[in-house]
Short mmCIF file of C-alpha atoms and ligand atoms in Angstrom, two decimals:
data_model
loop_
_atom_site.label_atom_id
_atom_site.label_comp_id
_atom_site.label_asym_id
_atom_site.label_seq_id
_atom_site.Cartn_x
_atom_site.Cartn_y
_atom_site.Cartn_z
CA MET A 1 121.53 112.65 109.75
CA ALA A 2 123.52 109.65 108.91
CA SER A 3 122.57 108.59 112.18
CA LYS A 4 118.91 109.65 112.41
CA ARG A 5 118.28 107.74 109.40
CA GLN A 6 120.74 105.01 111.06
CA ASP A 7 118.07 105.40 114.04
CA SER A 8 115.03 104.80 111.90
CA GLN A 9 116.34 101.79 110.31
CA LEU A 10 117.06 99.93 113.66
CA LYS A 11 113.10 100.71 114.54
CA ARG A 12 112.09 99.50 111.71
CA LEU A 13 114.06 96.40 111.41
CA SER A 14 113.37 96.33 115.27
CA HIS A 15 109.64 96.55 114.13
CA ARG A 16 109.49 93.99 111.81
CA LEU A 17 111.30 91.47 114.51
CA ALA A 18 108.70 92.30 116.72
CA TRP A 19 105.72 92.23 115.00
CA GLY A 20 106.66 90.13 112.05
CA PRO A 21 104.29 86.56 112.79
CA LEU A 22 101.97 89.01 113.91
CA ALA A 23 101.50 91.01 110.84
CA LEU A 24 102.36 87.95 108.18
CA MET A 25 98.49 86.73 110.10
CA LEU A 26 96.72 90.31 108.81
CA MET A 27 98.19 89.82 106.08
CA ALA A 28 96.21 86.92 104.46
CA GLY A 29 93.47 87.81 102.56
CA VAL A 30 93.88 91.76 103.17
CA ALA A 31 95.13 94.46 100.48
CA HIS A 32 95.91 98.22 101.39
CA GLY A 33 95.70 100.72 99.00
CA ASN A 34 95.89 103.87 100.78
CA ASP A 35 92.28 105.14 100.79
CA LEU A 36 90.89 100.66 99.77
CA VAL A 37 91.24 98.54 102.17
CA VAL A 38 90.53 94.87 101.71
CA THR A 39 89.13 92.25 104.07
CA ASN A 40 88.05 88.40 104.12
CA ALA A 41 89.09 87.91 100.89
CA ARG A 42 87.43 84.12 100.30
CA LEU A 43 87.76 82.08 96.85
CA SER A 44 84.96 79.50 97.38
CA LEU A 45 86.22 76.47 94.78
CA LEU A 46 84.46 73.19 94.94
CA PRO A 47 86.79 70.17 93.03
CA GLY A 48 86.98 69.83 88.99
CA GLY A 49 86.40 72.44 86.77
CA THR A 50 83.14 74.63 87.77
CA PRO A 51 83.87 78.49 88.23
CA GLY A 52 84.70 79.93 91.42
CA ALA A 53 82.63 82.34 93.63
CA GLY A 54 85.30 85.21 95.31
CA TYR A 55 83.35 87.47 97.92
CA PHE A 56 85.50 90.12 100.46
CA ARG A 57 85.09 93.53 101.90
CA LEU A 58 85.94 96.24 99.90
CA HIS A 59 86.26 99.39 102.45
CA ASN A 60 86.92 103.11 101.31
CA ALA A 61 88.74 105.06 103.37
CA GLY A 62 89.27 107.82 101.13
CA ASP A 63 87.84 110.95 100.97
CA LYS A 64 87.11 110.60 96.85
CA PRO A 65 85.35 108.19 95.30
CA VAL A 66 85.51 104.75 93.83
CA THR A 67 83.90 102.50 91.25
CA LEU A 68 85.36 99.34 90.67
CA VAL A 69 84.62 97.61 87.44
CA GLY A 70 86.44 94.51 87.05
CA ALA A 71 89.42 91.86 88.76
CA ASP A 72 91.77 89.24 86.68
CA SER A 73 93.82 86.66 88.01
CA ASP A 74 96.50 85.04 86.58
CA ALA A 75 94.55 81.70 88.24
CA PHE A 76 92.13 81.38 86.14
CA GLU A 77 90.71 82.68 82.63
CA SER A 78 88.59 85.40 83.08
CA VAL A 79 87.34 86.65 86.45
CA GLU A 80 83.62 87.99 86.13
CA MET A 81 81.43 90.02 88.18
CA HIS A 82 78.08 89.56 89.43
CA MET A 83 75.39 90.16 90.82
CA SER A 84 73.05 86.95 92.52
CA MET A 85 69.12 87.29 93.38
CA SER A 86 66.33 85.65 93.48
CA ASN A 87 63.40 85.35 90.87
CA ASP A 88 60.46 83.48 92.54
CA GLY A 89 62.73 81.32 94.16
CA ILE A 90 64.95 80.47 91.50
CA ALA A 91 68.04 82.21 91.82
CA ARG A 92 70.26 83.92 89.20
CA MET A 93 73.26 85.83 88.28
CA LYS A 94 73.80 88.40 86.17
CA PRO A 95 76.73 90.21 84.87
CA VAL A 96 77.80 93.48 87.25
CA SER A 97 79.50 96.02 85.16
CA LYS A 98 80.62 98.61 87.66
CA LEU A 99 79.94 99.34 91.34
CA GLY A 100 80.36 103.00 92.84
CA ILE A 101 82.08 103.23 96.59
CA ALA A 102 81.35 106.77 98.04
CA PRO A 103 83.51 107.13 100.65
CA GLY A 104 83.61 106.07 104.44
CA GLU A 105 81.25 102.97 102.61
CA THR A 106 82.29 99.71 102.47
CA LEU A 107 81.33 97.65 99.41
CA GLU A 108 80.42 93.87 100.39
CA PHE A 109 80.89 90.56 98.32
CA ALA A 110 78.56 88.12 100.10
CA PRO A 111 76.43 85.04 98.91
CA GLY A 112 73.26 85.89 97.97
CA GLY A 113 74.72 89.09 96.54
CA TYR A 114 77.77 90.43 94.91
CA HIS A 115 80.52 88.23 94.12
CA LEU A 116 83.17 87.22 91.54
CA MET A 117 83.06 84.46 89.37
CA PHE A 118 86.06 83.25 88.52
CA MET A 119 86.48 80.97 85.39
CA LYS A 120 88.79 77.99 84.06
CA ARG A 121 91.16 77.62 86.20
CA ALA A 122 94.74 78.06 85.09
CA HIS A 123 96.27 75.22 87.65
CA PRO A 124 94.10 73.13 89.62
CA LEU A 125 94.11 74.47 93.90
CA ALA A 126 93.50 73.09 96.60
CA MET A 127 91.34 74.83 99.97
CA GLY A 128 94.42 76.99 101.92
CA ASP A 129 96.02 77.69 98.58
CA GLU A 130 96.28 82.11 98.01
CA VAL A 131 95.72 83.56 94.82
CA ALA A 132 96.86 86.31 94.07
CA VAL A 133 93.93 88.52 92.38
CA VAL A 134 93.67 92.56 90.88
CA LEU A 135 91.05 94.26 91.26
CA LYS A 136 90.74 97.13 88.96
CA PHE A 137 89.02 100.26 89.18
CA ALA A 138 87.60 103.27 86.89
CA GLY A 139 90.90 105.19 86.10
CA GLU A 140 93.12 102.10 85.69
CA ARG A 141 93.45 101.84 89.02
CA HIS A 142 94.44 98.86 90.35
CA LEU A 143 94.48 96.84 93.35
CA PRO A 144 96.31 93.84 94.57
CA ALA A 145 94.84 90.94 96.89
CA THR A 146 95.14 87.85 98.41
CA PHE A 147 92.19 85.89 98.20
CA ASP A 148 92.22 82.08 100.21
CA VAL A 149 91.40 79.59 98.56
CA VAL A 150 88.14 77.82 100.62
CA SER A 151 85.45 74.68 100.27
CA PRO A 152 81.49 76.33 99.92
CA ALA A 153 80.81 74.41 102.98
CA SER A 154 82.47 76.83 104.53
CA MET A 155 80.32 79.68 103.68
CA SER A 156 77.23 80.75 105.00
CA PRO A 157 73.84 82.88 103.13
CA MET A 158 74.18 86.93 103.76
CU1 CU B 201 77.86 84.08 89.34
#
């Protein structure tokens, strides 16, 4: 038994040595919560005090529906969920209180559609920084995700 455990520890160690750099690369902007996978998490930020916009892809790989109810970040005073729309050529946005994601479904937060609005940064942020964000789901479920700070110019409309 003891030798078997040692063996698996050794395997894990060599695995980590071999895949460390790649794993680090893959982890940028990615969060796994067993059945929930966040990818391409970006925080588009202008210099100064204007709110930032958060975009990501959330896949429900589980067999139960989940409901996204909001997000939080220590780097900002508050985070709101918004939906962008265009009325007669005028861009507007409205708050969204919850979004359901069925099993197998992928929810896309992208320019021109759903986005997180990051209000009042707690400290200065620069392009290339990483911001810890917690996605909140119905049932008190929390999924941590890392958002890469990017310039709005890097974003293309949907
Ligand atoms: Cu907004």
